[in-house]
Amino acid sequence: MRLILLAFLAFALPAFAQEQLSAKAWLENMSQALREKQFKISLIQLQVDSIRPLIYIHGKVEGKEVAFLEHLNGPIKNAVRVGNIVTFIEHDQPAYSMLANRIQGVIPAAFAGDVAELEQGYNLVLGGRTRIAGRTGQMIRLVPNDEYRYAFQVWIDTDTYLPLRYDMLSQDKQLLEQLLVIELVETKTPAPILEEAYKQEWPPVMSPSEREDGQNWQFNWLPAGFKVIVRDHHRLIGTHEPVEYIALTDGLSNISIYVARSGDAPIPEELMTRDGISMASERVGNLEVVAVGKVPTQTLVRIASGLRLD
Amino acid sequence: MDKLGQEWVSAAVDGEAGPQALADLASDKSSHDKWRNYHLIGDAMRGELPQTLQLDLSDSIAAALEREPAILAPVAQPQESVSRPANVVPLFKQFGQYAIAAAVALVAVVGVQNYSGSGSSDEAASPVLMTRPLVGGASPVSYQEGEFQQQRPGYTNEQLNEQRRRINSYIQDHMLQQRLNAGVVMDNNNEVVTVPLNQ
C-alpha cells in the first residue's frame, strides 16, 4: 500500500513540475501562511449533525500573532488569541484564558505546526486542483499509514497558501467533518478588531489547581506517531466523577483515556457518535477504561486493552 | 435596375412621388432593397441612426419571427439547459446527505435531550449519540450487539439514563480537554511535557 502510494507520489510530481512543490512543501507553506499572513476568512464547518458559520481573522500587531474566531449563529461563542494566550468568550460563563498557541476547534492545530510530525502517521500525497471560494485550491491528501486513523484532505490556495477546504474522511470514505472557506481576503494591515483585541486586557491565564500528576500508566501498544501529552486526575464535567486521565495525540487526532470506577450501568464496549467521535470501554475488575476520540473504534479498543499500571 | 429606376425610388423615399408611383414601387420587389438603403442613408444624414446598425433588418426580423414559437413553447427550453443538471445534481446530492443526517440526528436528540442541559460547556456542539441502547432502531457503526443483548434485560430506565449521562460526560470532558491540552508542547523525545499553567 505504502509503496503504491509512494510510486503514485513519484509519478504525480512531474505532472506538477511547474510548481516544483512537493505535498510536504505545500503543507509547510500553509503552516507558515497561517502563522505569518494577515487575513480574514469566512467559513462554514460541516459536521454530520450541524452546520456552523464562522469568521476567522488573523494578523500581527507589534510582531505578535493576534487571532479572532467568531461563531456567527446561535449564542455568542468567540475566541481571541494574543500571542500564546487564548481567551474564550461564551454566553454561559465568564470569559477565561488558557495557554495555547492556536485557537482549538476549527483549523486543526497541526496545520499551523510542524509538518514533519504528520509524516509519522500519514503519507502526504499531491492531488488535483479545484476552484474554491473563487480561488484555485491545490489538494493534498493525508493518507493514513495504517488503519488506526482517519484520512484527511486539505485544499491550499495557490495564491496565499492559506487553507480553503479541509475534509475528514472515515475508512469507508464517508465525510465526517468538513471546513469550507466561503471568502478569503488577505490584508496588508491587521484588522481593526485585532488591534483592539491586542490592547484589551483579558482575564489572567487560568491555573487549573485540579490538574495534578496522574499515575504512571503505560501502554503496551500505541499507533505509530501517537504520544502521551498529558496525564492527570480530575473530575469529569457533568457527573463530577473522579477519573485518571491520559491525553494522546498524533498531531491531527486527539484521544482521551479515562480510568474510573465503573458505574451500575457499564458503558457499551464500543460506540460512535454521528460526528465521528468514537468511544470504547473495557472493564478491569471494578474499574473501567474508557477511550474517546475521533479515530476508528478499533484503535480505541486496542489502546484501552493495552493499558497497564507500572 | 437602371439609373432612371434608382432616381424614381429615391424620389419616393423623399416623399416626392405620387400615389400611383408608390403603388408601382410596392409591386416592384427588386426596388425594396433600394428603398430600405435610401431610408438608411437619409437616417444617417439626419443623425437618426440607432446605436447598433442592423443592416439586414428585415432578415433578422424574419429570423426572430421564426424563432419566436421556440421561445414561447416550453418544450423547446431543455436544449439550452442541458448542461445544468450536471452542475446542480452533485450539490443536491451533498445537501441530501446532510438533510438525511440531520433527520436522523433529530431522532437521536429525542433520546438524549433529557440531560443535555446538565452543565454542558459546549451545548451547540453537544454530541448526539447513535447507539442502540439510546435510540431504538438507529444502527451503530460498530456496536457489539451480542454483549449488550445479554446486559440489556437487567437494566432499568434509571440505569439507562445513568449510562447515557456517563457517556455524555466522557465525551464532553474529552472535548473540554482539547482546550486544556492545547498549550502542551510536544517534543521529539516522547517525553511528557505538561503545560506550565501556573506561571
PDB file of N, CA, C and O in Angstrom, chain A residues 48-49 52 77 88 90 96 98-99 175 208 211 227 230 234 237 241 245 247 254 256 258 260 263 265-271 273-274 279 288 292 297, chain B residues 98 101 120 122 125 128-131 141-144 155 159 163 165-167 169-174 176-184 186-187 190 197:
ATOM      1  N   VAL A  48     -21.809  16.021  10.714  1.00  0.00           N
ATOM      2  CA  VAL A  48     -22.968  15.255  10.278  1.00  0.00           C
ATOM      3  C   VAL A  48     -24.254  15.850  10.844  1.00  0.00           C
ATOM      4  O   VAL A  48     -25.275  15.880  10.192  1.00  0.00           O
ATOM      5  N   ASP A  49     -24.183  16.376  12.075  1.00  0.00           N
ATOM      6  CA  ASP A  49     -25.413  16.868  12.678  1.00  0.00           C
ATOM      7  C   ASP A  49     -25.442  18.387  12.816  1.00  0.00           C
ATOM      8  O   ASP A  49     -26.293  18.914  13.518  1.00  0.00           O
ATOM      9  N   ARG A  52     -22.040  25.083  10.970  1.00  0.00           N
ATOM     10  CA  ARG A  52     -21.732  26.297  11.723  1.00  0.00           C
ATOM     11  C   ARG A  52     -21.016  27.303  10.838  1.00  0.00           C
ATOM     12  O   ARG A  52     -19.975  26.989  10.268  1.00  0.00           O
ATOM     13  N   LYS A  77     -20.191  32.917  20.986  1.00  0.00           N
ATOM     14  CA  LYS A  77     -19.128  31.961  21.254  1.00  0.00           C
ATOM     15  C   LYS A  77     -17.913  32.410  20.454  1.00  0.00           C
ATOM     16  O   LYS A  77     -17.808  32.125  19.272  1.00  0.00           O
ATOM     17  N   PHE A  88     -11.504  32.516  25.818  1.00  0.00           N
ATOM     18  CA  PHE A  88     -12.801  32.063  25.306  1.00  0.00           C
ATOM     19  C   PHE A  88     -13.888  32.957  25.870  1.00  0.00           C
ATOM     20  O   PHE A  88     -13.976  33.157  27.084  1.00  0.00           O
ATOM     21  N   GLU A  90     -17.811  33.201  26.012  1.00  0.00           N
ATOM     22  CA  GLU A  90     -19.016  32.439  25.723  1.00  0.00           C
ATOM     23  C   GLU A  90     -20.166  32.944  26.568  1.00  0.00           C
ATOM     24  O   GLU A  90     -19.965  33.505  27.644  1.00  0.00           O
ATOM     25  N   TYR A  96     -12.621  33.196  30.024  1.00  0.00           N
ATOM     26  CA  TYR A  96     -11.445  32.629  30.680  1.00  0.00           C
ATOM     27  C   TYR A  96     -10.332  32.451  29.665  1.00  0.00           C
ATOM     28  O   TYR A  96     -10.571  32.321  28.467  1.00  0.00           O
ATOM     29  N   MET A  98      -6.600  30.615  28.452  1.00  0.00           N
ATOM     30  CA  MET A  98      -5.771  29.415  28.538  1.00  0.00           C
ATOM     31  C   MET A  98      -4.484  29.682  27.761  1.00  0.00           C
ATOM     32  O   MET A  98      -4.464  30.486  26.851  1.00  0.00           O
ATOM     33  N   LEU A  99      -3.435  28.936  28.146  1.00  0.00           N
ATOM     34  CA  LEU A  99      -2.217  28.988  27.342  1.00  0.00           C
ATOM     35  C   LEU A  99      -2.408  28.077  26.131  1.00  0.00           C
ATOM     36  O   LEU A  99      -2.736  26.895  26.294  1.00  0.00           O
ATOM     37  N   LEU A 175     -17.760  11.306   4.692  1.00  0.00           N
ATOM     38  CA  LEU A 175     -17.315  12.591   5.205  1.00  0.00           C
ATOM     39  C   LEU A 175     -17.737  12.723   6.664  1.00  0.00           C
ATOM     40  O   LEU A 175     -18.909  12.614   6.992  1.00  0.00           O
ATOM     41  N   PRO A 208      -5.416  25.720  36.454  1.00  0.00           N
ATOM     42  CA  PRO A 208      -6.304  24.667  36.948  1.00  0.00           C
ATOM     43  C   PRO A 208      -5.647  23.912  38.099  1.00  0.00           C
ATOM     44  O   PRO A 208      -4.799  23.057  37.888  1.00  0.00           O
ATOM     45  N   ARG A 211      -5.406  20.167  38.280  1.00  0.00           N
ATOM     46  CA  ARG A 211      -4.573  19.413  37.354  1.00  0.00           C
ATOM     47  C   ARG A 211      -3.347  18.872  38.078  1.00  0.00           C
ATOM     48  O   ARG A 211      -2.310  19.518  38.144  1.00  0.00           O
ATOM     49  N   LYS A 227       1.504  10.059  20.807  1.00  0.00           N
ATOM     50  CA  LYS A 227       2.313  10.286  22.003  1.00  0.00           C
ATOM     51  C   LYS A 227       1.413  10.693  23.153  1.00  0.00           C
ATOM     52  O   LYS A 227       0.359  11.287  22.940  1.00  0.00           O
ATOM     53  N   VAL A 230      -0.469  14.472  28.104  1.00  0.00           N
ATOM     54  CA  VAL A 230      -0.895  14.880  29.446  1.00  0.00           C
ATOM     55  C   VAL A 230      -1.298  13.635  30.233  1.00  0.00           C
ATOM     56  O   VAL A 230      -1.905  12.718  29.695  1.00  0.00           O
ATOM     57  N   HIS A 234      -8.610  14.192  37.421  1.00  0.00           N
ATOM     58  CA  HIS A 234      -9.543  15.303  37.621  1.00  0.00           C
ATOM     59  C   HIS A 234     -10.947  14.741  37.735  1.00  0.00           C
ATOM     60  O   HIS A 234     -11.131  13.512  37.727  1.00  0.00           O
ATOM     61  N   ILE A 237     -16.569  16.744  33.936  1.00  0.00           N
ATOM     62  CA  ILE A 237     -17.615  17.762  33.989  1.00  0.00           C
ATOM     63  C   ILE A 237     -18.957  17.036  33.908  1.00  0.00           C
ATOM     64  O   ILE A 237     -19.067  15.969  33.319  1.00  0.00           O
ATOM     65  N   GLU A 241     -17.381  12.813  38.450  1.00  0.00           N
ATOM     66  CA  GLU A 241     -16.788  11.534  38.802  1.00  0.00           C
ATOM     67  C   GLU A 241     -15.266  11.669  38.729  1.00  0.00           C
ATOM     68  O   GLU A 241     -14.746  12.216  37.760  1.00  0.00           O
ATOM     69  N   TYR A 245      -6.632  10.406  33.965  1.00  0.00           N
ATOM     70  CA  TYR A 245      -6.764  10.865  32.587  1.00  0.00           C
ATOM     71  C   TYR A 245      -5.425  10.861  31.860  1.00  0.00           C
ATOM     72  O   TYR A 245      -4.391  11.243  32.423  1.00  0.00           O
ATOM     73  N   ALA A 247      -3.925  11.960  27.869  1.00  0.00           N
ATOM     74  CA  ALA A 247      -4.225  12.511  26.548  1.00  0.00           C
ATOM     75  C   ALA A 247      -3.160  12.037  25.562  1.00  0.00           C
ATOM     76  O   ALA A 247      -1.965  12.089  25.852  1.00  0.00           O
ATOM     77  N   ASN A 254      -6.896  13.523  18.381  1.00  0.00           N
ATOM     78  CA  ASN A 254      -6.663  13.509  19.823  1.00  0.00           C
ATOM     79  C   ASN A 254      -7.473  12.387  20.449  1.00  0.00           C
ATOM     80  O   ASN A 254      -8.632  12.180  20.095  1.00  0.00           O
ATOM     81  N   SER A 256      -8.541  10.669  24.278  1.00  0.00           N
ATOM     82  CA  SER A 256      -8.549  10.759  25.727  1.00  0.00           C
ATOM     83  C   SER A 256      -8.774   9.378  26.312  1.00  0.00           C
ATOM     84  O   SER A 256      -9.645   8.647  25.837  1.00  0.00           O
ATOM     85  N   TYR A 258      -9.587   7.430  29.934  1.00  0.00           N
ATOM     86  CA  TYR A 258     -10.029   7.629  31.312  1.00  0.00           C
ATOM     87  C   TYR A 258     -10.015   6.284  32.031  1.00  0.00           C
ATOM     88  O   TYR A 258     -10.365   5.256  31.457  1.00  0.00           O
ATOM     89  N   ALA A 260     -11.783   4.894  35.496  1.00  0.00           N
ATOM     90  CA  ALA A 260     -12.716   5.313  36.542  1.00  0.00           C
ATOM     91  C   ALA A 260     -13.366   4.082  37.148  1.00  0.00           C
ATOM     92  O   ALA A 260     -13.310   2.975  36.593  1.00  0.00           O
ATOM     93  N   GLY A 263     -19.679   2.218  36.816  1.00  0.00           N
ATOM     94  CA  GLY A 263     -20.959   2.511  37.451  1.00  0.00           C
ATOM     95  C   GLY A 263     -21.882   1.310  37.436  1.00  0.00           C
ATOM     96  O   GLY A 263     -21.489   0.203  37.078  1.00  0.00           O
ATOM     97  N   ALA A 265     -24.439   0.918  35.536  1.00  0.00           N
ATOM     98  CA  ALA A 265     -24.727   0.562  34.153  1.00  0.00           C
ATOM     99  C   ALA A 265     -23.463   0.810  33.339  1.00  0.00           C
ATOM    100  O   ALA A 265     -23.155   1.935  32.977  1.00  0.00           O
ATOM    101  N   PRO A 266     -22.711  -0.238  33.066  1.00  0.00           N
ATOM    102  CA  PRO A 266     -21.446  -0.040  32.359  1.00  0.00           C
ATOM    103  C   PRO A 266     -21.666   0.553  30.971  1.00  0.00           C
ATOM    104  O   PRO A 266     -22.719   0.345  30.371  1.00  0.00           O
ATOM    105  N   ILE A 267     -20.638   1.245  30.519  1.00  0.00           N
ATOM    106  CA  ILE A 267     -20.703   1.853  29.194  1.00  0.00           C
ATOM    107  C   ILE A 267     -20.540   0.761  28.137  1.00  0.00           C
ATOM    108  O   ILE A 267     -19.763  -0.167  28.325  1.00  0.00           O
ATOM    109  N   PRO A 268     -21.306   0.848  27.033  1.00  0.00           N
ATOM    110  CA  PRO A 268     -21.153  -0.159  25.972  1.00  0.00           C
ATOM    111  C   PRO A 268     -19.700  -0.284  25.534  1.00  0.00           C
ATOM    112  O   PRO A 268     -18.942   0.685  25.599  1.00  0.00           O
ATOM    113  N   GLU A 269     -19.336  -1.459  25.108  1.00  0.00           N
ATOM    114  CA  GLU A 269     -17.923  -1.694  24.776  1.00  0.00           C
ATOM    115  C   GLU A 269     -17.450  -0.812  23.635  1.00  0.00           C
ATOM    116  O   GLU A 269     -16.306  -0.386  23.603  1.00  0.00           O
ATOM    117  N   GLU A 270     -18.331  -0.571  22.658  1.00  0.00           N
ATOM    118  CA  GLU A 270     -17.952   0.300  21.546  1.00  0.00           C
ATOM    119  C   GLU A 270     -19.157   1.117  21.152  1.00  0.00           C
ATOM    120  O   GLU A 270     -20.263   0.595  21.098  1.00  0.00           O
ATOM    121  N   LEU A 271     -18.924   2.388  20.848  1.00  0.00           N
ATOM    122  CA  LEU A 271     -19.988   3.163  20.225  1.00  0.00           C
ATOM    123  C   LEU A 271     -19.368   4.312  19.458  1.00  0.00           C
ATOM    124  O   LEU A 271     -18.182   4.602  19.593  1.00  0.00           O
ATOM    125  N   THR A 273     -20.401   8.320  17.780  1.00  0.00           N
ATOM    126  CA  THR A 273     -21.391   9.368  17.559  1.00  0.00           C
ATOM    127  C   THR A 273     -21.422   9.697  16.073  1.00  0.00           C
ATOM    128  O   THR A 273     -20.537   9.305  15.311  1.00  0.00           O
ATOM    129  N   ARG A 274     -22.442  10.431  15.679  1.00  0.00           N
ATOM    130  CA  ARG A 274     -22.606  10.688  14.257  1.00  0.00           C
ATOM    131  C   ARG A 274     -21.543  11.631  13.698  1.00  0.00           C
ATOM    132  O   ARG A 274     -21.310  11.655  12.511  1.00  0.00           O
ATOM    133  N   MET A 279     -15.943   5.790  20.906  1.00  0.00           N
ATOM    134  CA  MET A 279     -15.714   5.506  22.314  1.00  0.00           C
ATOM    135  C   MET A 279     -15.589   3.997  22.467  1.00  0.00           C
ATOM    136  O   MET A 279     -16.329   3.240  21.839  1.00  0.00           O
ATOM    137  N   GLU A 288     -13.214   0.770  35.042  1.00  0.00           N
ATOM    138  CA  GLU A 288     -13.403   0.707  33.599  1.00  0.00           C
ATOM    139  C   GLU A 288     -12.428   1.669  32.925  1.00  0.00           C
ATOM    140  O   GLU A 288     -12.143   2.744  33.427  1.00  0.00           O
ATOM    141  N   VAL A 292     -11.782   7.781  24.260  1.00  0.00           N
ATOM    142  CA  VAL A 292     -12.649   8.631  23.445  1.00  0.00           C
ATOM    143  C   VAL A 292     -11.784   9.374  22.428  1.00  0.00           C
ATOM    144  O   VAL A 292     -10.700   9.846  22.772  1.00  0.00           O
ATOM    145  N   THR A 297     -12.985   3.069  15.846  1.00  0.00           N
ATOM    146  CA  THR A 297     -13.246   2.446  17.147  1.00  0.00           C
ATOM    147  C   THR A 297     -12.222   1.364  17.482  1.00  0.00           C
ATOM    148  O   THR A 297     -11.820   1.235  18.643  1.00  0.00           O
TER     149      THR A 297
ATOM    150  N   TYR B  98     -26.676  15.599   3.966  1.00  0.00           N
ATOM    151  CA  TYR B  98     -26.740  16.280   5.253  1.00  0.00           C
ATOM    152  C   TYR B  98     -28.159  16.336   5.774  1.00  0.00           C
ATOM    153  O   TYR B  98     -28.395  16.240   6.958  1.00  0.00           O
ATOM    154  N   ALA B 101     -28.886  13.115   7.308  1.00  0.00           N
ATOM    155  CA  ALA B 101     -28.167  13.021   8.565  1.00  0.00           C
ATOM    156  C   ALA B 101     -28.865  13.856   9.630  1.00  0.00           C
ATOM    157  O   ALA B 101     -28.999  13.450  10.767  1.00  0.00           O
ATOM    158  N   SER B 120     -23.447  21.502  30.331  1.00  0.00           N
ATOM    159  CA  SER B 120     -22.644  21.364  29.127  1.00  0.00           C
ATOM    160  C   SER B 120     -21.907  22.662  28.846  1.00  0.00           C
ATOM    161  O   SER B 120     -22.483  23.742  28.900  1.00  0.00           O
ATOM    162  N   ASP B 122     -20.511  23.162  26.040  1.00  0.00           N
ATOM    163  CA  ASP B 122     -20.436  23.285  24.588  1.00  0.00           C
ATOM    164  C   ASP B 122     -21.759  22.811  24.003  1.00  0.00           C
ATOM    165  O   ASP B 122     -21.825  21.845  23.271  1.00  0.00           O
ATOM    166  N   ALA B 125     -22.536  22.216  20.344  1.00  0.00           N
ATOM    167  CA  ALA B 125     -21.867  21.094  19.706  1.00  0.00           C
ATOM    168  C   ALA B 125     -22.019  19.822  20.537  1.00  0.00           C
ATOM    169  O   ALA B 125     -21.270  18.898  20.361  1.00  0.00           O
ATOM    170  N   VAL B 128     -24.385  14.067  19.643  1.00  0.00           N
ATOM    171  CA  VAL B 128     -25.602  13.281  19.571  1.00  0.00           C
ATOM    172  C   VAL B 128     -25.173  11.830  19.395  1.00  0.00           C
ATOM    173  O   VAL B 128     -24.493  11.478  18.450  1.00  0.00           O
ATOM    174  N   LEU B 129     -25.566  11.023  20.341  1.00  0.00           N
ATOM    175  CA  LEU B 129     -25.095   9.646  20.321  1.00  0.00           C
ATOM    176  C   LEU B 129     -25.938   8.799  19.389  1.00  0.00           C
ATOM    177  O   LEU B 129     -27.121   9.025  19.226  1.00  0.00           O
ATOM    178  N   MET B 130     -25.277   7.826  18.808  1.00  0.00           N
ATOM    179  CA  MET B 130     -26.008   6.945  17.927  1.00  0.00           C
ATOM    180  C   MET B 130     -25.735   5.519  18.376  1.00  0.00           C
ATOM    181  O   MET B 130     -24.916   4.814  17.819  1.00  0.00           O
ATOM    182  N   THR B 131     -26.392   5.100  19.418  1.00  0.00           N
ATOM    183  CA  THR B 131     -26.204   3.736  19.895  1.00  0.00           C
ATOM    184  C   THR B 131     -27.562   3.101  20.064  1.00  0.00           C
ATOM    185  O   THR B 131     -28.537   3.770  20.320  1.00  0.00           O
ATOM    186  N   VAL B 141     -22.402   2.210  14.225  1.00  0.00           N
ATOM    187  CA  VAL B 141     -21.416   1.818  13.235  1.00  0.00           C
ATOM    188  C   VAL B 141     -20.678   0.562  13.666  1.00  0.00           C
ATOM    189  O   VAL B 141     -20.489  -0.352  12.909  1.00  0.00           O
ATOM    190  N   SER B 142     -20.304   0.497  14.919  1.00  0.00           N
ATOM    191  CA  SER B 142     -19.554  -0.670  15.360  1.00  0.00           C
ATOM    192  C   SER B 142     -19.930  -0.960  16.802  1.00  0.00           C
ATOM    193  O   SER B 142     -19.185  -0.669  17.716  1.00  0.00           O
ATOM    194  N   TYR B 143     -21.070  -1.462  16.979  1.00  0.00           N
ATOM    195  CA  TYR B 143     -21.530  -1.753  18.311  1.00  0.00           C
ATOM    196  C   TYR B 143     -21.685  -3.252  18.449  1.00  0.00           C
ATOM    197  O   TYR B 143     -22.286  -3.901  17.601  1.00  0.00           O
ATOM    198  N   GLN B 144     -21.114  -3.812  19.508  1.00  0.00           N
ATOM    199  CA  GLN B 144     -21.179  -5.261  19.653  1.00  0.00           C
ATOM    200  C   GLN B 144     -22.514  -5.657  20.241  1.00  0.00           C
ATOM    201  O   GLN B 144     -22.760  -5.544  21.426  1.00  0.00           O
ATOM    202  N   TYR B 155     -31.565  -4.003  32.783  1.00  0.00           N
ATOM    203  CA  TYR B 155     -31.434  -2.569  33.014  1.00  0.00           C
ATOM    204  C   TYR B 155     -32.766  -1.894  33.268  1.00  0.00           C
ATOM    205  O   TYR B 155     -33.737  -2.115  32.559  1.00  0.00           O
ATOM    206  N   GLN B 159     -31.042   3.170  35.108  1.00  0.00           N
ATOM    207  CA  GLN B 159     -29.678   2.739  34.765  1.00  0.00           C
ATOM    208  C   GLN B 159     -29.322   3.170  33.354  1.00  0.00           C
ATOM    209  O   GLN B 159     -28.196   3.574  33.103  1.00  0.00           O
ATOM    210  N   GLN B 163     -26.391   5.575  32.304  1.00  0.00           N
ATOM    211  CA  GLN B 163     -25.401   5.202  31.301  1.00  0.00           C
ATOM    212  C   GLN B 163     -25.220   6.323  30.277  1.00  0.00           C
ATOM    213  O   GLN B 163     -24.103   6.699  29.946  1.00  0.00           O
ATOM    214  N   ARG B 165     -25.845   9.448  30.671  1.00  0.00           N
ATOM    215  CA  ARG B 165     -25.239  10.614  31.307  1.00  0.00           C
ATOM    216  C   ARG B 165     -23.716  10.432  31.363  1.00  0.00           C
ATOM    217  O   ARG B 165     -22.954  11.355  31.106  1.00  0.00           O
ATOM    218  N   ARG B 166     -23.297   9.226  31.695  1.00  0.00           N
ATOM    219  CA  ARG B 166     -21.857   8.981  31.810  1.00  0.00           C
ATOM    220  C   ARG B 166     -21.187   9.035  30.438  1.00  0.00           C
ATOM    221  O   ARG B 166     -20.112   9.600  30.294  1.00  0.00           O
ATOM    222  N   ILE B 167     -21.840   8.475  29.447  1.00  0.00           N
ATOM    223  CA  ILE B 167     -21.269   8.525  28.093  1.00  0.00           C
ATOM    224  C   ILE B 167     -21.080   9.978  27.681  1.00  0.00           C
ATOM    225  O   ILE B 167     -20.019  10.384  27.202  1.00  0.00           O
ATOM    226  N   SER B 169     -20.829  12.646  29.587  1.00  0.00           N
ATOM    227  CA  SER B 169     -19.846  13.405  30.356  1.00  0.00           C
ATOM    228  C   SER B 169     -18.433  13.049  29.899  1.00  0.00           C
ATOM    229  O   SER B 169     -17.553  13.900  29.885  1.00  0.00           O
ATOM    230  N   TYR B 170     -18.224  11.786  29.499  1.00  0.00           N
ATOM    231  CA  TYR B 170     -16.907  11.428  28.963  1.00  0.00           C
ATOM    232  C   TYR B 170     -16.628  12.206  27.673  1.00  0.00           C
ATOM    233  O   TYR B 170     -15.539  12.736  27.467  1.00  0.00           O
ATOM    234  N   ILE B 171     -17.630  12.277  26.808  1.00  0.00           N
ATOM    235  CA  ILE B 171     -17.407  12.947  25.525  1.00  0.00           C
ATOM    236  C   ILE B 171     -17.216  14.452  25.731  1.00  0.00           C
ATOM    237  O   ILE B 171     -16.335  15.068  25.128  1.00  0.00           O
ATOM    238  N   GLN B 172     -18.017  15.027  26.634  1.00  0.00           N
ATOM    239  CA  GLN B 172     -17.860  16.461  26.896  1.00  0.00           C
ATOM    240  C   GLN B 172     -16.502  16.755  27.522  1.00  0.00           C
ATOM    241  O   GLN B 172     -15.841  17.733  27.181  1.00  0.00           O
ATOM    242  N   ASP B 173     -16.090  15.889  28.436  1.00  0.00           N
ATOM    243  CA  ASP B 173     -14.785  16.084  29.056  1.00  0.00           C
ATOM    244  C   ASP B 173     -13.678  15.971  28.016  1.00  0.00           C
ATOM    245  O   ASP B 173     -12.738  16.764  28.003  1.00  0.00           O
ATOM    246  N   HIS B 174     -13.833  15.008  27.096  1.00  0.00           N
ATOM    247  CA  HIS B 174     -12.843  14.849  26.025  1.00  0.00           C
ATOM    248  C   HIS B 174     -12.736  16.138  25.218  1.00  0.00           C
ATOM    249  O   HIS B 174     -11.638  16.600  24.889  1.00  0.00           O
ATOM    250  N   LEU B 176     -13.586  19.209  26.181  1.00  0.00           N
ATOM    251  CA  LEU B 176     -13.001  20.259  27.016  1.00  0.00           C
ATOM    252  C   LEU B 176     -11.484  20.084  27.109  1.00  0.00           C
ATOM    253  O   LEU B 176     -10.734  21.056  27.056  1.00  0.00           O
ATOM    254  N   GLN B 177     -11.047  18.834  27.196  1.00  0.00           N
ATOM    255  CA  GLN B 177      -9.610  18.572  27.310  1.00  0.00           C
ATOM    256  C   GLN B 177      -8.856  19.085  26.091  1.00  0.00           C
ATOM    257  O   GLN B 177      -7.687  19.442  26.187  1.00  0.00           O
ATOM    258  N   GLN B 178      -9.515  19.122  24.930  1.00  0.00           N
ATOM    259  CA  GLN B 178      -8.830  19.628  23.740  1.00  0.00           C
ATOM    260  C   GLN B 178      -8.372  21.057  23.959  1.00  0.00           C
ATOM    261  O   GLN B 178      -7.342  21.485  23.454  1.00  0.00           O
ATOM    262  N   ARG B 179      -9.190  21.827  24.704  1.00  0.00           N
ATOM    263  CA  ARG B 179      -8.794  23.205  25.003  1.00  0.00           C
ATOM    264  C   ARG B 179      -7.675  23.245  26.031  1.00  0.00           C
ATOM    265  O   ARG B 179      -6.726  23.994  25.908  1.00  0.00           O
ATOM    266  N   LEU B 180      -7.830  22.418  27.073  1.00  0.00           N
ATOM    267  CA  LEU B 180      -6.850  22.443  28.154  1.00  0.00           C
ATOM    268  C   LEU B 180      -5.496  21.959  27.672  1.00  0.00           C
ATOM    269  O   LEU B 180      -4.457  22.433  28.114  1.00  0.00           O
ATOM    270  N   ASN B 181      -5.513  20.991  26.742  1.00  0.00           N
ATOM    271  CA  ASN B 181      -4.255  20.388  26.306  1.00  0.00           C
ATOM    272  C   ASN B 181      -3.564  21.174  25.196  1.00  0.00           C
ATOM    273  O   ASN B 181      -2.475  20.823  24.791  1.00  0.00           O
ATOM    274  N   ALA B 182      -4.239  22.212  24.713  1.00  0.00           N
ATOM    275  CA  ALA B 182      -3.711  22.907  23.539  1.00  0.00           C
ATOM    276  C   ALA B 182      -2.350  23.528  23.797  1.00  0.00           C
ATOM    277  O   ALA B 182      -1.556  23.698  22.885  1.00  0.00           O
ATOM    278  N   GLY B 183      -2.101  23.875  25.054  1.00  0.00           N
ATOM    279  CA  GLY B 183      -0.832  24.547  25.341  1.00  0.00           C
ATOM    280  C   GLY B 183       0.322  23.592  25.543  1.00  0.00           C
ATOM    281  O   GLY B 183       1.447  24.009  25.756  1.00  0.00           O
ATOM    282  N   VAL B 184       0.013  22.302  25.461  1.00  0.00           N
ATOM    283  CA  VAL B 184       1.063  21.323  25.713  1.00  0.00           C
ATOM    284  C   VAL B 184       2.097  21.350  24.593  1.00  0.00           C
ATOM    285  O   VAL B 184       1.763  21.318  23.423  1.00  0.00           O
ATOM    286  N   MET B 186       4.769  19.641  22.433  1.00  0.00           N
ATOM    287  CA  MET B 186       5.238  18.302  22.090  1.00  0.00           C
ATOM    288  C   MET B 186       6.684  18.391  21.646  1.00  0.00           C
ATOM    289  O   MET B 186       7.034  19.205  20.816  1.00  0.00           O
ATOM    290  N   ASP B 187       7.494  17.538  22.210  1.00  0.00           N
ATOM    291  CA  ASP B 187       8.864  17.500  21.702  1.00  0.00           C
ATOM    292  C   ASP B 187       9.106  16.138  21.064  1.00  0.00           C
ATOM    293  O   ASP B 187       8.212  15.293  20.998  1.00  0.00           O
ATOM    294  N   ASN B 190       9.466  11.964  23.008  1.00  0.00           N
ATOM    295  CA  ASN B 190       8.409  11.157  23.592  1.00  0.00           C
ATOM    296  C   ASN B 190       8.275  11.415  25.095  1.00  0.00           C
ATOM    297  O   ASN B 190       7.774  10.595  25.840  1.00  0.00           O
ATOM    298  N   LEU B 197       0.943  25.938  33.484  1.00  0.00           N
ATOM    299  CA  LEU B 197      -0.256  26.767  33.597  1.00  0.00           C
ATOM    300  C   LEU B 197      -0.224  27.730  34.770  1.00  0.00           C
ATOM    301  O   LEU B 197      -0.911  28.724  34.773  1.00  0.00           O
TER     302      LEU B 197
END
